[in-house]
Amino acid sequence: MPDPSLFSTLLLDWFRQARRPLPWRESYDPYQVWLSEVMLQQTQMDRAVVYFNRFLSRFPDVFALAAASEDEVLRLWEGLGYYSRARNLRKAAQEIAARHGGIVPADAQALAALPGVGRYTTGAVLSIAHQQDVPAVDANVERVLARVYDIADSPKEPAGKKRFTELAASLIPAGKARDFNQALMELGALVCTPRSPDCARCPMAGICRALAAGTVDERPTLPASKAPVAIGMGTAVIAHQGLYFVQKRRPGGVWAGLWEFPGGQMEPGEAPEETAIREVREETGFQVEPVGKLAVIKHAYTRYRVTMHAYLMAFPEGVTPAEPVLTAATSYRWLPFEALAGLAFPTAMRKLTQAMERDARLTR
């Protein structure tokens, strides 16, 4: 087995030369470290940095984030996806402001009790922000360890997860968890990548057991990927006297708390225009008529591949819309086009507003 002391020496020497100049590394402020770790879940580094800087400019500390409305937080988060992260971030900020004086806790139990803070985030904040010698094991770390130690156990299984966590903890040099944990993640992100790892440039090449055994491409052992799922949707942009109808989704689900145009998934044998009309009726009680097609929006998230057919809809001539009977939303608004920019939309819906901006038929 590779010697722990040699492992850490090689890793830290490499990190001193290769570390990226990331904004939260300038001060290691606990709030900034926590914010960055939440953003980096399911998000590429370059994209996360852009959002981090914008988010920090608006919410420079815990108190600013705690005082913000959910709508504003979601609007700044728009495009990062996995919106439960943003809602939990705001809720956790409120708890930190109320119970911890605005300071992100340095106690593992208190930190783990916050909304949205799991084992990895707890370890990352404690080690990187508070310099405690605890592991922070993400997919990058699991991949590096699986290859260097040629471990066949799957990190997706409880026994494998436990083994990788214990191994990572045993390798941390005393007092150096901040750099060690970041270095492991950095190595996995930049060199020991999931596909086509740059083994020739890896500081661990001389001690990597998987490289010696020819099993690099087999590590880590992961379950087979699930096949993509195609989803067809019909969506209605309802126009009335220069205003557009939008509704705010109910709590729960992927897009909870975000704004949208009415619509939903196509049923078997149903044309997308029929879907849009039906969904409007079911979600609002409105009876609308199609004016024409606006756009076809392609969007992907997790393993879903969405094709959204969007239609411009209007009320029959002489009909004034009544109060909607909302079944899929908590509130609604009739807004001029320019006001839509201030709402938090799912990515597919934001793409639709961009298509609307290019459509000469619409009032802007």
CSV table of C-alpha atoms in Angstrom, one decimal:
chain,number,residue,atom,x,y,z
A,1,MET,CA,0.0,0.0,0.0
A,2,PRO,CA,1.3,3.5,-0.8
A,3,ASP,CA,2.9,5.1,2.3
A,4,PRO,CA,0.6,7.8,3.8
A,5,SER,CA,3.5,10.1,4.5
A,6,LEU,CA,4.7,9.9,0.9
A,7,PHE,CA,1.1,10.2,-0.4
A,8,SER,CA,0.5,13.5,1.5
A,9,THR,CA,4.0,14.9,0.6
A,10,LEU,CA,3.5,14.3,-3.1
A,11,LEU,CA,0.0,15.7,-3.0
A,12,LEU,CA,0.8,18.9,-1.1
A,13,ASP,CA,3.9,19.6,-3.1
A,14,TRP,CA,1.8,19.4,-6.3
A,15,PHE,CA,-0.9,21.6,-4.8
A,16,ARG,CA,1.5,24.3,-3.9
A,17,GLN,CA,2.3,24.7,-7.6
A,18,ALA,CA,-1.1,23.8,-9.2
A,19,ARG,CA,-3.7,25.4,-6.9
A,20,ARG,CA,-6.3,27.6,-8.6
A,21,PRO,CA,-6.7,31.2,-7.5
A,22,LEU,CA,-10.3,30.8,-6.3
A,23,PRO,CA,-12.1,33.8,-4.6
A,24,TRP,CA,-13.0,31.9,-1.4
A,25,ARG,CA,-9.3,31.0,-1.0
A,26,GLU,CA,-8.4,34.6,-0.5
A,27,SER,CA,-9.6,34.7,3.1
A,28,TYR,CA,-11.1,31.3,3.8
A,29,ASP,CA,-14.0,33.1,5.5
A,30,PRO,CA,-16.4,30.4,6.8
A,31,TYR,CA,-19.4,32.0,5.1
A,32,GLN,CA,-17.6,32.1,1.8
A,33,VAL,CA,-16.3,28.6,2.1
A,34,TRP,CA,-19.8,27.3,2.9
A,35,LEU,CA,-21.4,29.2,0.1
A,36,SER,CA,-18.8,27.9,-2.4
A,37,GLU,CA,-19.2,24.3,-1.3
A,38,VAL,CA,-23.0,24.5,-1.7
A,39,MET,CA,-22.6,26.0,-5.2
A,40,LEU,CA,-20.0,23.4,-6.3
A,41,GLN,CA,-22.4,20.5,-5.7
A,42,GLN,CA,-23.5,19.5,-9.2
A,43,THR,CA,-21.8,22.6,-10.8
A,44,GLN,CA,-18.6,23.0,-12.7
A,45,MET,CA,-16.0,25.2,-11.1
A,46,ASP,CA,-15.9,28.0,-13.8
A,47,ARG,CA,-19.6,28.4,-13.6
A,48,ALA,CA,-19.7,28.3,-9.8
A,49,VAL,CA,-17.1,31.1,-9.6
A,50,VAL,CA,-19.2,33.4,-11.7
A,51,TYR,CA,-22.3,32.8,-9.6
A,52,PHE,CA,-20.3,33.0,-6.3
A,53,ASN,CA,-19.0,36.5,-7.2
A,54,ARG,CA,-22.4,37.7,-8.1
A,55,PHE,CA,-24.1,36.1,-5.1
A,56,LEU,CA,-21.4,37.5,-2.7
A,57,SER,CA,-21.8,41.0,-4.1
A,58,ARG,CA,-25.5,41.0,-3.2
A,59,PHE,CA,-25.2,38.9,0.0
A,60,PRO,CA,-21.8,39.7,1.5
A,61,ASP,CA,-22.5,38.0,4.8
A,62,VAL,CA,-24.9,35.7,6.6
A,63,PHE,CA,-27.2,38.5,7.7
A,64,ALA,CA,-27.7,39.8,4.2
A,65,LEU,CA,-28.6,36.3,2.9
A,66,ALA,CA,-30.9,35.7,5.9
A,67,ALA,CA,-32.8,38.9,5.3
A,68,ALA,CA,-33.4,38.2,1.6
A,69,SER,CA,-36.7,37.0,0.1
A,70,GLU,CA,-36.8,33.6,-1.4
A,71,ASP,CA,-37.7,35.1,-4.7
A,72,GLU,CA,-34.5,37.2,-4.8
A,73,VAL,CA,-32.3,34.3,-3.8
A,74,LEU,CA,-33.8,32.0,-6.4
A,75,ARG,CA,-33.4,34.7,-9.1
A,76,LEU,CA,-29.7,35.0,-8.4
A,77,TRP,CA,-29.4,31.2,-8.3
A,78,GLU,CA,-31.3,30.9,-11.6
A,79,GLY,CA,-29.3,28.7,-14.1
A,80,LEU,CA,-27.4,26.7,-11.4
A,81,GLY,CA,-30.2,24.2,-11.1
A,82,TYR,CA,-31.0,22.0,-8.1
A,83,TYR,CA,-32.9,24.9,-6.5
A,84,SER,CA,-33.3,23.1,-3.2
A,85,ARG,CA,-29.7,24.1,-2.6
A,86,ALA,CA,-30.7,27.8,-2.7
A,87,ARG,CA,-33.7,27.4,-0.6
A,88,ASN,CA,-31.8,25.5,2.1
A,89,LEU,CA,-28.9,28.0,1.9
A,90,ARG,CA,-31.3,30.8,2.8
A,91,LYS,CA,-33.0,28.8,5.6
A,92,ALA,CA,-29.6,27.8,7.0
A,93,ALA,CA,-28.5,31.5,6.9
A,94,GLN,CA,-31.6,32.4,8.9
A,95,GLU,CA,-30.7,29.8,11.5
A,96,ILE,CA,-27.0,30.9,11.6
A,97,ALA,CA,-28.1,34.5,12.1
A,98,ALA,CA,-30.6,33.6,14.8
A,99,ARG,CA,-28.7,31.0,16.8
A,100,HIS,CA,-25.0,31.4,16.0
A,101,GLY,CA,-24.6,35.2,15.8
A,102,GLY,CA,-24.1,35.1,12.1
A,103,ILE,CA,-21.0,32.9,12.3
A,104,VAL,CA,-21.0,29.6,10.4
A,105,PRO,CA,-20.5,27.0,13.2
A,106,ALA,CA,-17.2,25.3,13.9
A,107,ASP,CA,-18.9,22.5,15.7
A,108,ALA,CA,-19.7,19.4,13.6
A,109,GLN,CA,-23.1,18.7,15.3
A,110,ALA,CA,-24.3,22.3,15.0
A,111,LEU,CA,-23.1,22.5,11.4
A,112,ALA,CA,-24.7,19.2,10.3
A,113,ALA,CA,-28.0,20.3,11.9
A,114,LEU,CA,-28.4,23.2,9.4
A,115,PRO,CA,-30.7,22.7,6.4
A,116,GLY,CA,-29.0,21.2,3.4
A,117,VAL,CA,-25.7,20.5,5.2
A,118,GLY,CA,-24.7,16.9,4.8
A,119,ARG,CA,-21.6,14.9,5.7
A,120,TYR,CA,-19.5,16.2,2.8
A,121,THR,CA,-20.3,19.9,3.4
A,122,THR,CA,-19.7,19.5,7.1
A,123,GLY,CA,-16.3,18.0,6.5
A,124,ALA,CA,-15.4,20.6,3.9
A,125,VAL,CA,-16.4,23.6,6.0
A,126,LEU,CA,-14.7,22.3,9.2
A,127,SER,CA,-11.5,21.5,7.4
A,128,ILE,CA,-11.2,24.3,4.9
A,129,ALA,CA,-12.7,27.2,6.9
A,130,HIS,CA,-12.0,26.1,10.5
A,131,GLN,CA,-8.8,24.0,9.8
A,132,GLN,CA,-10.0,20.9,11.7
A,133,ASP,CA,-8.4,17.6,10.8
A,134,VAL,CA,-11.5,15.9,9.3
A,135,PRO,CA,-12.0,14.4,5.8
A,136,ALA,CA,-14.2,15.9,3.1
A,137,VAL,CA,-14.9,13.1,0.6
A,138,ASP,CA,-16.6,14.0,-2.7
A,139,ALA,CA,-16.6,12.2,-6.0
A,140,ASN,CA,-13.2,13.6,-6.9
A,141,VAL,CA,-11.6,12.3,-3.7
A,142,GLU,CA,-13.2,8.9,-4.1
A,143,ARG,CA,-11.8,8.6,-7.6
A,144,VAL,CA,-8.3,9.6,-6.6
A,145,LEU,CA,-8.3,7.2,-3.7
A,146,ALA,CA,-9.9,4.4,-5.7
A,147,ARG,CA,-7.1,4.6,-8.3
A,148,VAL,CA,-4.1,5.2,-6.1
A,149,TYR,CA,-5.1,2.4,-3.8
A,150,ASP,CA,-6.8,0.3,-6.6
A,151,ILE,CA,-9.9,-0.1,-4.5
A,152,ALA,CA,-12.7,-2.2,-6.1
A,153,ASP,CA,-15.3,-1.3,-3.5
A,154,SER,CA,-18.1,1.0,-4.9
A,155,PRO,CA,-18.3,4.4,-3.2
A,156,LYS,CA,-22.0,4.3,-3.9
A,157,GLU,CA,-22.4,1.4,-1.4
A,158,PRO,CA,-22.4,2.0,2.4
A,159,ALA,CA,-19.4,-0.2,3.0
A,160,GLY,CA,-17.5,1.4,0.2
A,161,LYS,CA,-18.4,4.9,1.4
A,162,LYS,CA,-17.2,4.1,4.9
A,163,ARG,CA,-13.9,2.7,3.6
A,164,PHE,CA,-13.1,5.8,1.5
A,165,THR,CA,-14.0,8.1,4.4
A,166,GLU,CA,-11.8,6.2,6.8
A,167,LEU,CA,-8.9,6.1,4.3
A,168,ALA,CA,-9.2,9.8,3.6
A,169,ALA,CA,-9.2,10.5,7.4
A,170,SER,CA,-6.1,8.4,7.9
A,171,LEU,CA,-4.1,10.2,5.3
A,172,ILE,CA,-4.6,13.8,6.6
A,173,PRO,CA,-1.3,15.1,8.0
A,174,ALA,CA,-1.8,16.7,11.4
A,175,GLY,CA,-2.8,20.4,11.1
A,176,LYS,CA,-2.9,20.4,7.3
A,177,ALA,CA,-6.5,19.3,6.5
A,178,ARG,CA,-7.3,22.6,4.7
A,179,ASP,CA,-4.7,22.1,2.0
A,180,PHE,CA,-4.8,18.3,2.0
A,181,ASN,CA,-8.6,18.1,1.4
A,182,GLN,CA,-8.5,20.9,-1.3
A,183,ALA,CA,-5.5,19.2,-2.9
A,184,LEU,CA,-7.3,15.9,-3.2
A,185,MET,CA,-10.3,17.5,-4.8
A,186,GLU,CA,-8.1,19.6,-7.1
A,187,LEU,CA,-6.2,16.6,-8.3
A,188,GLY,CA,-9.4,14.8,-9.1
A,189,ALA,CA,-10.8,17.8,-10.9
A,190,LEU,CA,-7.7,18.7,-12.9
A,191,VAL,CA,-5.7,15.5,-13.4
A,192,CYS,CA,-7.3,12.3,-12.2
A,193,THR,CA,-10.5,13.0,-14.2
A,194,PRO,CA,-13.3,10.6,-14.7
A,195,ARG,CA,-12.4,10.1,-18.4
A,196,SER,CA,-9.0,10.4,-20.0
A,197,PRO,CA,-7.0,11.1,-16.8
A,198,ASP,CA,-3.6,12.7,-17.4
A,199,CYS,CA,-1.6,10.0,-15.7
A,200,ALA,CA,1.7,11.3,-17.2
A,201,ARG,CA,1.2,14.5,-15.3
A,202,CYS,CA,-0.1,13.1,-12.1
A,203,PRO,CA,2.1,13.5,-9.0
A,204,MET,CA,0.8,10.1,-7.8
A,205,ALA,CA,1.9,8.2,-10.9
A,206,GLY,CA,4.8,6.5,-9.2
A,207,ILE,CA,2.7,5.1,-6.3
A,208,CYS,CA,-0.6,4.6,-8.1
A,209,ARG,CA,-1.6,0.9,-7.9
A,210,ALA,CA,-4.3,1.1,-10.5
A,211,LEU,CA,-1.9,2.6,-13.0
A,212,ALA,CA,0.5,-0.2,-12.3
A,213,ALA,CA,-2.2,-2.8,-12.6
A,214,GLY,CA,-3.9,-1.3,-15.7
A,215,THR,CA,-7.2,-0.7,-13.9
A,216,VAL,CA,-7.4,3.1,-14.0
A,217,ASP,CA,-10.4,3.0,-16.3
A,218,GLU,CA,-12.2,0.6,-14.0
A,219,ARG,CA,-11.8,2.8,-10.9
A,220,PRO,CA,-13.9,3.8,-9.1
A,221,THR,CA,-16.4,1.0,-9.4
A,222,LEU,CA,-19.7,2.6,-10.2
A,223,PRO,CA,-23.2,1.3,-11.1
A,224,ALA,CA,-24.3,1.5,-14.7
A,225,SER,CA,-25.7,4.9,-15.8
A,226,LYS,CA,-29.5,5.0,-16.2
A,227,ALA,CA,-30.8,5.5,-19.7
A,228,PRO,CA,-31.9,9.1,-20.6
A,229,VAL,CA,-35.6,9.7,-20.3
A,230,ALA,CA,-37.3,11.8,-23.1
A,231,ILE,CA,-40.1,14.1,-21.9
A,232,GLY,CA,-42.4,16.1,-24.2
A,233,MET,CA,-44.2,19.1,-22.8
A,234,GLY,CA,-46.8,21.7,-23.9
A,235,THR,CA,-46.6,25.2,-22.5
A,236,ALA,CA,-48.8,28.2,-22.8
A,237,VAL,CA,-47.8,31.9,-22.9
A,238,ILE,CA,-51.2,33.5,-22.2
A,239,ALA,CA,-51.3,37.1,-23.4
A,240,HIS,CA,-54.0,39.7,-22.5
A,241,GLN,CA,-54.0,43.4,-23.1
A,242,GLY,CA,-50.2,43.5,-23.3
A,243,LEU,CA,-49.7,41.4,-20.1
A,244,TYR,CA,-48.5,37.8,-19.6
A,245,PHE,CA,-49.7,35.3,-17.1
A,246,VAL,CA,-47.2,33.6,-14.9
A,247,GLN,CA,-47.6,31.5,-11.8
A,248,LYS,CA,-45.4,30.4,-8.9
A,249,ARG,CA,-45.0,26.7,-8.3
A,250,ARG,CA,-46.0,25.0,-5.1
A,251,PRO,CA,-43.4,23.9,-2.5
A,252,GLY,CA,-41.9,20.5,-3.3
A,253,GLY,CA,-40.6,19.1,-6.5
A,254,VAL,CA,-37.7,20.2,-8.8
A,255,TRP,CA,-38.9,23.7,-9.5
A,256,ALA,CA,-40.5,24.6,-6.2
A,257,GLY,CA,-41.0,28.3,-5.6
A,258,LEU,CA,-40.0,29.3,-9.2
A,259,TRP,CA,-42.2,31.1,-11.7
A,260,GLU,CA,-43.5,29.5,-14.8
A,261,PHE,CA,-45.9,29.7,-17.7
A,262,PRO,CA,-48.7,27.1,-17.3
A,263,GLY,CA,-48.0,23.7,-19.0
A,264,GLY,CA,-47.0,20.1,-18.4
A,265,GLN,CA,-46.2,16.8,-19.7
A,266,MET,CA,-47.8,15.4,-22.8
A,267,GLU,CA,-50.1,12.4,-22.4
A,268,PRO,CA,-50.0,9.4,-24.8
A,269,GLY,CA,-51.5,10.3,-28.1
A,270,GLU,CA,-51.8,14.0,-27.3
A,271,ALA,CA,-50.5,16.7,-29.5
A,272,PRO,CA,-48.3,19.4,-27.7
A,273,GLU,CA,-50.8,22.2,-28.5
A,274,GLU,CA,-53.6,20.0,-26.9
A,275,THR,CA,-51.4,19.5,-23.9
A,276,ALA,CA,-50.9,23.3,-23.5
A,277,ILE,CA,-54.6,24.0,-23.7
A,278,ARG,CA,-55.5,21.1,-21.3
A,279,GLU,CA,-52.8,22.2,-18.8
A,280,VAL,CA,-54.1,25.8,-18.7
A,281,ARG,CA,-57.6,24.5,-18.0
A,282,GLU,CA,-56.5,22.1,-15.3
A,283,GLU,CA,-54.0,24.6,-13.6
A,284,THR,CA,-56.0,27.8,-13.8
A,285,GLY,CA,-59.5,27.2,-15.0
A,286,PHE,CA,-58.9,29.4,-18.1
A,287,GLN,CA,-60.4,28.6,-21.4
A,288,VAL,CA,-57.9,29.8,-24.0
A,289,GLU,CA,-57.3,29.6,-27.7
A,290,PRO,CA,-54.0,29.1,-29.6
A,291,VAL,CA,-52.7,32.1,-31.5
A,292,GLY,CA,-49.6,30.4,-32.9
A,293,LYS,CA,-46.4,28.5,-31.9
A,294,LEU,CA,-43.7,30.4,-30.2
A,295,ALA,CA,-40.8,28.1,-29.8
A,296,VAL,CA,-39.5,24.6,-29.2
A,297,ILE,CA,-37.1,24.6,-26.2
A,298,LYS,CA,-34.6,21.8,-25.6
A,299,HIS,CA,-33.4,21.4,-22.1
A,300,ALA,CA,-31.6,18.6,-20.1
A,301,TYR,CA,-31.3,18.0,-16.4
A,302,THR,CA,-30.0,14.9,-14.6
A,303,ARG,CA,-31.1,12.1,-17.0
A,304,TYR,CA,-34.1,13.9,-18.4
A,305,ARG,CA,-34.2,15.3,-21.9
A,306,VAL,CA,-37.0,17.8,-22.2
A,307,THR,CA,-38.6,19.1,-25.4
A,308,MET,CA,-41.0,21.9,-24.6
A,309,HIS,CA,-43.4,23.1,-27.2
A,310,ALA,CA,-44.5,26.6,-26.4
A,311,TYR,CA,-47.6,28.3,-27.8
A,312,LEU,CA,-49.0,31.8,-27.6
A,313,MET,CA,-52.5,31.7,-26.2
A,314,ALA,CA,-55.3,34.2,-25.8
A,315,PHE,CA,-58.8,34.4,-24.5
A,316,PRO,CA,-61.7,34.2,-27.0
A,317,GLU,CA,-62.8,37.6,-28.3
A,318,GLY,CA,-64.9,39.5,-25.9
A,319,VAL,CA,-63.9,37.3,-22.9
A,320,THR,CA,-62.3,39.0,-19.9
A,321,PRO,CA,-60.3,36.6,-17.7
A,322,ALA,CA,-61.7,35.8,-14.3
A,323,GLU,CA,-59.7,35.1,-11.2
A,324,PRO,CA,-57.7,31.9,-11.9
A,325,VAL,CA,-58.4,28.7,-9.8
A,326,LEU,CA,-54.8,27.7,-9.1
A,327,THR,CA,-54.2,24.0,-8.8
A,328,ALA,CA,-50.4,23.8,-9.4
A,329,ALA,CA,-49.3,27.1,-8.0
A,330,THR,CA,-49.5,29.3,-4.9
A,331,SER,CA,-49.8,32.7,-6.6
A,332,TYR,CA,-50.0,34.4,-10.0
A,333,ARG,CA,-49.2,37.7,-11.8
A,334,TRP,CA,-50.2,39.5,-15.0
A,335,LEU,CA,-47.0,41.3,-16.0
A,336,PRO,CA,-45.6,43.3,-18.9
A,337,PHE,CA,-42.8,41.5,-20.8
A,338,GLU,CA,-40.0,43.6,-19.2
A,339,ALA,CA,-41.0,42.6,-15.7
A,340,LEU,CA,-40.4,38.9,-16.5
A,341,ALA,CA,-36.7,39.5,-16.2
A,342,GLY,CA,-37.0,40.1,-12.4
A,343,LEU,CA,-38.6,36.7,-11.7
A,344,ALA,CA,-36.8,33.5,-11.0
A,345,PHE,CA,-37.6,31.0,-13.8
A,346,PRO,CA,-36.4,27.4,-14.4
A,347,THR,CA,-33.8,27.4,-17.2
A,348,ALA,CA,-36.2,26.1,-19.8
A,349,MET,CA,-38.7,28.9,-19.0
A,350,ARG,CA,-35.9,31.5,-19.1
A,351,LYS,CA,-35.0,30.2,-22.6
A,352,LEU,CA,-38.7,30.7,-23.5
A,353,THR,CA,-38.6,34.3,-22.4
A,354,GLN,CA,-35.5,34.8,-24.6
A,355,ALA,CA,-37.4,33.3,-27.5
A,356,MET,CA,-40.3,35.7,-26.8
A,357,GLU,CA,-38.0,38.6,-26.9
A,358,ARG,CA,-37.2,37.7,-30.5
A,359,ASP,CA,-40.8,37.3,-31.6
A,360,ALA,CA,-42.3,40.3,-33.4
A,361,ARG,CA,-45.8,39.3,-32.5
A,362,LEU,CA,-45.4,40.0,-28.8
A,363,THR,CA,-45.9,43.3,-27.0
A,364,ARG,CA,-42.7,44.4,-25.2
